[in-house]
Tab-separated table of C-alpha atoms in Angstrom:
chain	number	residue	atom	x	y	z
L	1	UNK	CA	108.919	136.499	84.173
L	2	UNK	CA	108.378	133.982	81.362
L	3	UNK	CA	109.121	135.088	77.782
L	4	UNK	CA	107.664	133.480	74.671
L	5	UNK	CA	110.046	131.729	72.340
L	6	UNK	CA	110.964	133.547	69.105
L	7	UNK	CA	108.937	132.163	66.198
L	8	UNK	CA	111.989	132.005	63.883
L	9	UNK	CA	113.965	130.058	66.454
L	10	UNK	CA	111.032	127.702	67.000
L	11	UNK	CA	110.750	126.982	63.281
L	12	UNK	CA	114.500	126.303	63.168
L	13	UNK	CA	114.152	123.969	66.174
L	14	UNK	CA	111.642	121.862	64.235
L	15	UNK	CA	114.493	121.136	61.801
L	16	UNK	CA	117.585	121.277	64.051
L	17	UNK	CA	117.300	121.711	67.810
L	18	UNK	CA	120.997	122.307	68.462
L	19	UNK	CA	121.251	124.986	65.798
L	20	UNK	CA	118.216	126.722	67.283
L	21	UNK	CA	119.804	126.587	70.736
L	22	UNK	CA	123.024	128.172	69.449
L	23	UNK	CA	121.047	130.921	67.739
L	24	UNK	CA	118.996	131.631	70.844
L	25	UNK	CA	122.147	131.681	72.986
L	26	UNK	CA	123.734	134.321	70.736
L	27	UNK	CA	120.612	136.494	70.671
L	28	UNK	CA	120.200	136.274	74.458
L	29	UNK	CA	123.831	137.260	75.017
L	30	UNK	CA	123.360	140.272	72.764
L	31	UNK	CA	120.278	141.398	74.673
L	32	UNK	CA	122.013	140.929	78.019
L	33	UNK	CA	125.008	143.019	76.935
L	34	UNK	CA	122.746	145.841	75.744
L	35	UNK	CA	121.136	146.216	79.171
L	36	UNK	CA	122.848	148.276	81.853
L	37	UNK	CA	121.485	146.860	85.093
L	38	UNK	CA	121.618	148.951	88.227
L	39	UNK	CA	119.985	148.673	91.621
L	40	UNK	CA	117.514	151.381	90.559
L	41	UNK	CA	116.552	149.605	87.308
L	42	UNK	CA	112.903	148.581	87.101
L	43	UNK	CA	111.937	145.138	88.376
L	44	UNK	CA	110.575	144.167	84.944
L	45	UNK	CA	113.941	144.696	83.231
L	46	UNK	CA	115.766	142.837	85.988
L	47	UNK	CA	113.479	139.821	85.629
L	48	UNK	CA	114.019	139.725	81.850
L	49	UNK	CA	117.805	139.762	82.253
L	50	UNK	CA	117.733	137.021	84.905
L	51	UNK	CA	115.414	134.948	82.670
L	52	UNK	CA	117.725	135.207	79.652
L	53	UNK	CA	120.802	134.419	81.761
L	54	UNK	CA	119.117	131.326	83.210
L	55	UNK	CA	118.138	130.020	79.752
L	56	UNK	CA	121.641	130.577	78.426
L	57	UNK	CA	123.160	128.775	81.400
L	58	UNK	CA	120.902	125.760	80.761
L	59	UNK	CA	121.664	125.818	77.003
L	60	UNK	CA	125.418	126.020	77.648
L	61	UNK	CA	125.261	123.147	80.123
L	62	UNK	CA	123.362	120.962	77.626
L	63	UNK	CA	125.512	121.726	74.538
L	64	UNK	CA	128.748	121.178	76.492
L	65	UNK	CA	127.835	117.528	77.028
L	66	UNK	CA	129.233	114.813	74.727
L	67	UNK	CA	127.125	113.982	71.694
L	68	UNK	CA	125.894	110.670	73.079
L	69	UNK	CA	124.826	112.290	76.368
L	70	UNK	CA	122.679	115.043	74.847
L	71	UNK	CA	119.387	113.308	75.590
L	72	UNK	CA	115.920	114.312	76.756
L	73	UNK	CA	116.847	113.354	80.296
L	74	UNK	CA	119.938	115.582	80.196
L	75	UNK	CA	117.867	118.541	78.997
L	76	UNK	CA	115.267	117.903	81.650
L	77	UNK	CA	117.943	117.688	84.371
L	78	UNK	CA	118.339	121.244	85.627
L	79	UNK	CA	121.627	122.779	86.715
L	80	UNK	CA	122.532	122.260	90.335
L	81	UNK	CA	123.182	125.874	91.292
L	82	UNK	CA	123.291	129.327	89.648
L	83	UNK	CA	126.437	130.281	87.767
L	84	UNK	CA	129.014	132.676	89.148
L	85	UNK	CA	127.766	135.494	86.879
L	86	UNK	CA	124.208	134.870	88.049
L	87	UNK	CA	125.170	135.028	91.732
L	88	UNK	CA	127.317	138.101	91.145
L	89	UNK	CA	124.387	139.964	89.589
L	90	UNK	CA	122.135	138.860	92.461
L	91	UNK	CA	124.570	140.332	95.001
L	92	UNK	CA	124.987	143.557	93.062
L	93	UNK	CA	121.210	144.063	92.838
L	94	UNK	CA	120.651	142.853	96.436
L	95	UNK	CA	118.193	140.268	95.164
L	96	UNK	CA	117.984	137.138	97.312
L	97	UNK	CA	114.837	135.270	96.318
L	98	UNK	CA	113.034	136.142	93.088
L	99	UNK	CA	116.015	135.374	90.756
L	100	UNK	CA	115.891	131.768	91.986
L	101	UNK	CA	112.189	131.537	91.068
L	102	UNK	CA	112.935	132.964	87.636
L	103	UNK	CA	115.732	130.420	87.138
L	104	UNK	CA	113.332	127.544	87.871
L	105	UNK	CA	110.721	128.907	85.432
L	106	UNK	CA	113.307	129.543	82.711
L	107	UNK	CA	114.597	125.956	82.852
L	108	UNK	CA	111.068	124.525	82.708
L	109	UNK	CA	110.197	126.797	79.759
L	110	UNK	CA	113.375	125.795	77.908
L	111	UNK	CA	112.528	122.103	78.178
L	112	UNK	CA	108.969	122.779	77.015
L	113	UNK	CA	110.073	124.942	74.058
L	114	UNK	CA	112.446	122.356	72.565
L	115	UNK	CA	110.344	119.213	73.090
L	116	UNK	CA	106.924	117.813	72.252
L	117	UNK	CA	104.984	114.689	73.259
L	118	UNK	CA	103.350	111.903	71.293
L	119	UNK	CA	100.012	110.165	71.800
L	120	UNK	CA	101.554	107.957	74.488
L	121	UNK	CA	102.758	111.041	76.414
L	122	UNK	CA	106.382	110.214	75.596
L	123	UNK	CA	108.682	113.243	75.166
L	124	UNK	CA	110.792	113.831	72.029
L	125	UNK	CA	112.993	116.638	70.753
L	126	UNK	CA	111.211	119.140	68.545
L	127	UNK	CA	113.160	118.075	65.438
L	128	UNK	CA	112.125	114.424	65.885
L	129	UNK	CA	109.057	113.122	64.090
L	130	UNK	CA	106.343	111.886	66.395
L	131	UNK	CA	104.976	108.373	65.851
L	132	UNK	CA	101.509	108.437	64.356
L	133	UNK	CA	98.654	107.316	66.555
L	134	UNK	CA	96.735	104.235	65.367
L	135	UNK	CA	93.277	104.800	64.003
L	136	UNK	CA	90.723	104.363	66.784
L	137	UNK	CA	88.354	101.429	66.629
L	138	UNK	CA	84.764	102.442	65.904
L	139	UNK	CA	83.411	100.263	68.719
L	140	UNK	CA	85.885	101.729	71.236
L	141	UNK	CA	84.984	105.278	70.213
L	142	UNK	CA	81.289	104.466	70.534
L	143	UNK	CA	81.773	102.921	73.974
L	144	UNK	CA	83.729	105.972	75.145
L	145	UNK	CA	80.944	108.286	74.040
L	146	UNK	CA	78.327	106.095	75.731
L	147	UNK	CA	80.281	106.060	78.996
L	148	UNK	CA	80.760	109.814	78.811
L	149	UNK	CA	77.028	110.273	78.337
L	150	UNK	CA	76.281	107.939	81.265
L	151	UNK	CA	78.748	109.858	83.427
L	152	UNK	CA	77.072	113.181	82.632
L	153	UNK	CA	73.649	111.720	83.427
L	154	UNK	CA	74.892	110.321	86.758
L	155	UNK	CA	76.503	113.658	87.578
L	156	UNK	CA	73.238	115.468	86.825
L	157	UNK	CA	71.265	113.027	88.980
L	158	UNK	CA	73.679	113.442	91.866
L	159	UNK	CA	73.573	117.222	91.588
L	160	UNK	CA	69.775	117.210	91.660
L	161	UNK	CA	69.763	114.534	94.368
L	162	UNK	CA	71.897	116.602	96.689
L	163	UNK	CA	69.582	119.528	96.104
L	164	UNK	CA	66.606	117.392	97.115
L	165	UNK	CA	68.482	116.157	100.182
L	166	UNK	CA	69.213	119.714	101.319
L	167	UNK	CA	65.581	120.714	100.784
L	168	UNK	CA	64.474	117.697	102.860
L	169	UNK	CA	66.881	118.626	105.662
L	170	UNK	CA	65.550	122.195	105.630
L	171	UNK	CA	61.946	120.939	105.836
L	172	UNK	CA	62.832	118.639	108.766
L	173	UNK	CA	64.487	121.529	110.619
L	174	UNK	CA	61.433	123.736	110.121
L	175	UNK	CA	59.021	120.982	111.235
L	176	UNK	CA	61.169	120.225	114.283
L	177	UNK	CA	61.207	123.904	115.222
L	178	UNK	CA	57.424	124.175	114.881
L	179	UNK	CA	56.927	120.991	116.948
L	180	UNK	CA	59.208	122.282	119.703
L	181	UNK	CA	57.382	125.613	119.749
L	182	UNK	CA	53.981	123.923	120.064
L	183	UNK	CA	55.295	121.661	122.871
L	184	UNK	CA	56.546	124.721	124.775
L	185	UNK	CA	53.110	126.345	124.383
L	186	UNK	CA	51.388	123.211	125.708
L	187	UNK	CA	53.679	123.093	128.747
L	188	UNK	CA	52.960	126.748	129.482
L	189	UNK	CA	49.198	126.100	129.324
L	190	UNK	CA	49.496	123.087	131.634
L	191	UNK	CA	51.497	125.055	134.173
L	192	UNK	CA	48.816	127.726	134.127
L	193	UNK	CA	46.111	125.113	134.719
L	194	UNK	CA	47.879	123.887	137.864
L	195	UNK	CA	48.623	127.436	139.032
L	196	UNK	CA	45.058	128.683	138.701
L	197	UNK	CA	43.325	125.799	140.432
L	198	UNK	CA	42.650	123.343	137.654
L	199	UNK	CA	42.479	120.432	140.139
L	200	UNK	CA	40.241	119.857	143.148
L	201	UNK	CA	41.406	121.252	146.477
L	202	UNK	CA	44.105	123.415	144.840
L	203	UNK	CA	45.789	126.463	146.310
L	204	UNK	CA	43.425	128.906	144.702
L	205	UNK	CA	41.448	131.186	147.011
L	206	UNK	CA	38.227	129.816	145.527
L	207	UNK	CA	39.037	126.260	146.644
L	208	UNK	CA	37.326	124.639	149.628
L	209	UNK	CA	40.623	123.590	151.254
L	210	UNK	CA	44.344	124.056	150.956
L	211	UNK	CA	46.752	121.526	149.481
L	212	UNK	CA	48.899	121.404	152.630
L	213	UNK	CA	49.895	117.886	153.778
L	214	UNK	CA	47.192	116.246	155.966
L	215	UNK	CA	47.735	113.353	158.340
L	216	UNK	CA	45.372	110.993	160.244
L	217	UNK	CA	44.020	112.397	163.534
L	218	UNK	CA	41.654	111.324	166.291
L	219	UNK	CA	38.805	111.265	163.779
L	220	UNK	CA	40.427	108.179	162.216
L	221	UNK	CA	40.006	109.811	158.808
L	222	UNK	CA	42.686	110.862	156.395
L	223	UNK	CA	42.848	112.712	153.095
L	224	UNK	CA	42.027	116.134	151.845
L	225	UNK	CA	39.233	117.848	153.742
L	226	UNK	CA	38.725	115.150	156.393
L	227	UNK	CA	36.544	116.424	159.291
L	228	UNK	CA	39.220	116.523	161.983
L	229	UNK	CA	39.218	118.727	165.065
L	230	UNK	CA	41.176	121.391	163.182
L	231	UNK	CA	38.493	121.562	160.524
L	232	UNK	CA	40.619	119.992	157.791
L	233	UNK	CA	43.054	117.723	159.577
L	234	UNK	CA	44.667	117.033	162.933
L	235	UNK	CA	44.313	119.107	166.109
L	236	UNK	CA	46.279	122.311	166.442
L	237	UNK	CA	48.616	120.797	169.036
L	238	UNK	CA	49.440	117.937	166.722
L	239	UNK	CA	49.786	120.350	163.840
L	240	UNK	CA	52.285	122.495	165.722
L	241	UNK	CA	54.362	119.484	166.754
L	242	UNK	CA	54.217	118.223	163.225
L	243	UNK	CA	55.243	121.631	161.914
L	244	UNK	CA	58.197	121.829	164.293
L	245	UNK	CA	59.223	118.300	163.323
L	246	UNK	CA	58.941	119.130	159.616
L	247	UNK	CA	60.837	122.387	160.062
L	248	UNK	CA	63.687	120.645	161.910
L	249	UNK	CA	63.730	117.910	159.280
L	250	UNK	CA	63.822	120.559	156.557
L	251	UNK	CA	66.710	122.319	158.264
L	252	UNK	CA	68.638	119.034	158.523
L	253	UNK	CA	67.924	118.245	154.883
L	254	UNK	CA	68.946	121.777	153.866
L	255	UNK	CA	72.224	121.481	155.795
L	256	UNK	CA	72.923	118.078	154.213
L	257	UNK	CA	72.223	119.457	150.729
L	258	UNK	CA	74.508	122.427	151.437
L	259	UNK	CA	77.358	120.109	152.472
L	260	UNK	CA	76.819	117.906	149.431
L	261	UNK	CA	76.802	120.965	147.187
L	262	UNK	CA	80.017	122.250	148.786
L	263	UNK	CA	81.715	118.862	148.333
L	264	UNK	CA	80.510	118.729	144.711
L	265	UNK	CA	81.841	122.227	144.033
L	266	UNK	CA	85.203	121.341	145.606
L	267	UNK	CA	85.360	118.154	143.537
L	268	UNK	CA	84.532	120.051	140.354
L	269	UNK	CA	87.172	122.656	141.207
L	270	UNK	CA	89.802	119.932	141.730
L	271	UNK	CA	88.831	118.248	138.481
L	272	UNK	CA	88.991	121.543	136.614
L	273	UNK	CA	92.433	122.257	138.100
L	274	UNK	CA	93.680	118.854	136.970
L	275	UNK	CA	92.742	119.722	133.372
L	276	UNK	CA	95.104	122.718	133.241
L	277	UNK	CA	98.422	122.261	131.363
L	278	UNK	CA	101.516	124.092	132.506
L	279	UNK	CA	103.596	125.306	129.557
L	280	UNK	CA	107.275	125.877	130.250
L	281	UNK	CA	109.745	128.043	128.327
L	282	UNK	CA	110.201	127.150	124.665
L	283	UNK	CA	113.393	125.521	123.513
L	284	UNK	CA	115.984	127.726	121.799
L	285	UNK	CA	116.234	126.184	118.354
L	286	UNK	CA	119.284	126.417	116.126
L	287	UNK	CA	117.055	126.335	113.032
L	288	UNK	CA	114.369	128.680	111.689
L	289	UNK	CA	112.557	127.747	108.500
L	290	UNK	CA	110.137	129.194	105.955
L	291	UNK	CA	108.637	127.573	102.887
L	292	UNK	CA	106.865	128.700	99.736
L	293	UNK	CA	105.395	127.179	96.575
L	294	UNK	CA	107.234	128.637	93.532
L	295	UNK	CA	104.667	127.282	91.072
L	296	UNK	CA	101.806	128.974	92.913
L	297	UNK	CA	100.483	132.305	91.651
L	298	UNK	CA	100.382	133.838	95.161
L	299	UNK	CA	104.063	133.234	96.161
L	300	UNK	CA	103.229	133.513	99.861
L	301	UNK	CA	105.919	132.689	102.440
L	302	UNK	CA	104.955	130.584	105.470
L	303	UNK	CA	106.861	130.123	108.726
L	304	UNK	CA	107.152	126.520	109.968
L	305	UNK	CA	108.436	125.064	113.219
L	306	UNK	CA	109.830	121.734	114.339
L	307	UNK	CA	107.143	119.033	114.313
L	308	UNK	CA	104.692	120.948	112.101
L	309	UNK	CA	102.462	119.000	109.717
L	310	UNK	CA	101.774	121.012	106.561
L	311	UNK	CA	98.783	120.161	104.363
L	312	UNK	CA	99.532	120.921	100.687
L	313	UNK	CA	96.481	121.647	98.500
L	314	UNK	CA	98.192	120.406	95.333
L	315	UNK	CA	101.114	118.223	94.410
L	316	UNK	CA	103.609	120.925	93.446
L	317	UNK	CA	107.218	121.808	94.171
L	318	UNK	CA	108.116	123.042	97.662
L	319	UNK	CA	111.109	125.313	98.408
L	320	UNK	CA	112.287	125.654	102.035
L	321	UNK	CA	114.741	128.245	103.377
L	322	UNK	CA	116.666	127.363	106.542
L	323	UNK	CA	118.529	129.900	108.664
L	324	UNK	CA	121.174	128.077	110.714
L	325	UNK	CA	122.517	129.816	113.818
L	326	UNK	CA	125.037	127.076	114.612
L	327	UNK	CA	128.527	126.814	113.181
L	328	UNK	CA	128.135	123.073	112.701
L	329	UNK	CA	127.278	122.058	109.098
L	330	UNK	CA	123.637	120.989	108.701
L	331	UNK	CA	122.539	117.689	107.174
L	332	UNK	CA	119.268	117.610	105.225
L	333	UNK	CA	117.237	114.434	104.687
L	334	UNK	CA	114.170	113.779	102.553
L	335	UNK	CA	112.312	110.617	103.625
L	336	UNK	CA	115.487	109.331	105.389
L	337	UNK	CA	117.681	109.998	102.321
L	338	UNK	CA	120.383	112.661	102.143
L	339	UNK	CA	119.157	115.734	100.245
L	340	UNK	CA	121.482	118.263	98.647
L	341	UNK	CA	121.145	121.875	99.822
L	342	UNK	CA	122.221	125.139	98.191
L	343	UNK	CA	123.562	128.333	99.756
L	344	UNK	CA	122.019	131.724	99.141
L	345	UNK	CA	123.546	135.159	99.029
L	346	UNK	CA	122.455	135.648	102.633
L	347	UNK	CA	124.893	134.279	105.210
L	348	UNK	CA	123.929	131.066	107.069
L	349	UNK	CA	120.828	130.573	104.882
L	350	UNK	CA	120.409	127.354	102.851
L	351	UNK	CA	117.565	126.261	100.603
L	352	UNK	CA	116.241	122.945	99.350
L	353	UNK	CA	113.500	121.994	96.928
L	354	UNK	CA	111.562	118.789	96.389
L	355	UNK	CA	108.467	117.319	94.779
L	356	UNK	CA	106.123	115.912	97.472
L	357	UNK	CA	105.114	112.273	97.314
L	358	UNK	CA	101.534	111.066	97.012
L	359	UNK	CA	101.161	110.406	100.738
L	360	UNK	CA	103.625	111.894	103.254
L	361	UNK	CA	106.952	113.630	102.783
L	362	UNK	CA	109.282	114.061	105.778
L	363	UNK	CA	112.060	116.660	105.792
L	364	UNK	CA	114.711	116.444	108.537
L	365	UNK	CA	117.476	118.901	109.434
L	366	UNK	CA	120.260	117.542	111.648
L	367	UNK	CA	122.716	119.822	113.480
L	368	UNK	CA	124.779	117.957	116.045
L	369	UNK	CA	122.276	116.313	118.408
L	370	UNK	CA	119.329	118.498	117.363
L	371	UNK	CA	116.920	117.124	114.780
L	372	UNK	CA	114.099	119.251	113.389
L	373	UNK	CA	111.387	117.432	111.465
L	374	UNK	CA	108.726	118.806	109.117
L	375	UNK	CA	105.971	116.686	107.527
L	376	UNK	CA	104.205	117.626	104.295
L	377	UNK	CA	100.951	115.864	103.389
L	378	UNK	CA	99.433	116.015	99.911
L	379	UNK	CA	95.646	116.457	100.119
L	380	UNK	CA	95.026	115.432	96.486
């Protein structure tokens, strides 16, 4: 729940930042004291109170520093953990998660409200005068506009080009489909030609002779329709012996094919069995973890396990909650460096936060001899 800064306080901050902070601190304390917060109070009121308390905690931490240490970096450095009053209110309202999000947003808003940036993107306090930007060179401005125009033209060409490419792919698919359909029709016609006696001496009833195999006989002639004793081929005695020989040969060939098929099936079955993976019982982990993106609008919570690789759509802060079932103290590492963790109001639950790197960020949790590792990759 992010509140806008009071306009009077903002105008005072342009003149004196510290005076504006003191004024805001007093007004926030007054508003907090006026609210009677109960467990049944509406969520909106609770978020406002947590927001004001978080801003006041950050203001108090900054103003309590020595004069020479009250710098931009000190204001940007957020407090390590919520104050005792903050945690006490969280326990009383049974709130475990959303007050921590509000605290993060309040500290970011405080830094933004009391600072501004110059033309070089350098940050200054609001009461400091920004250095004036040099007047741009006419040639540089002209070149920038020309390059911007060229970029828009190239973008338009690429957008139209991709459209043409997709249209070409669609045309090729349609032509390929039509070609395949015509080829199938031609094959069907050819099969009908052979089936209905399109060649001489075919199996059609209108043919002069059958297409059964014919062998040389006593007539010393061979080929389709030769004038043998049988009328078309060899004598009947020879034909019967030939038929019995062919039938026995066919039976032998059929038996051989059956054995080969059986061996092939057995081989395929063995190969398929070798591809199966036996999964044993899962290991009882001492750690369970969930993560969420506090800067995201959805605020979804995701469960992660040891060895998971998480793809982050944007480079934004990640908050991870760890529930530790062991009595041994956990050690957290971020890219092989010790990372500080913070307890929550829930027992045995710790949380960490970090900004992911450009490539790969590795988070490790060490409890005794067990090491759980989680890898976060930034897609952008």
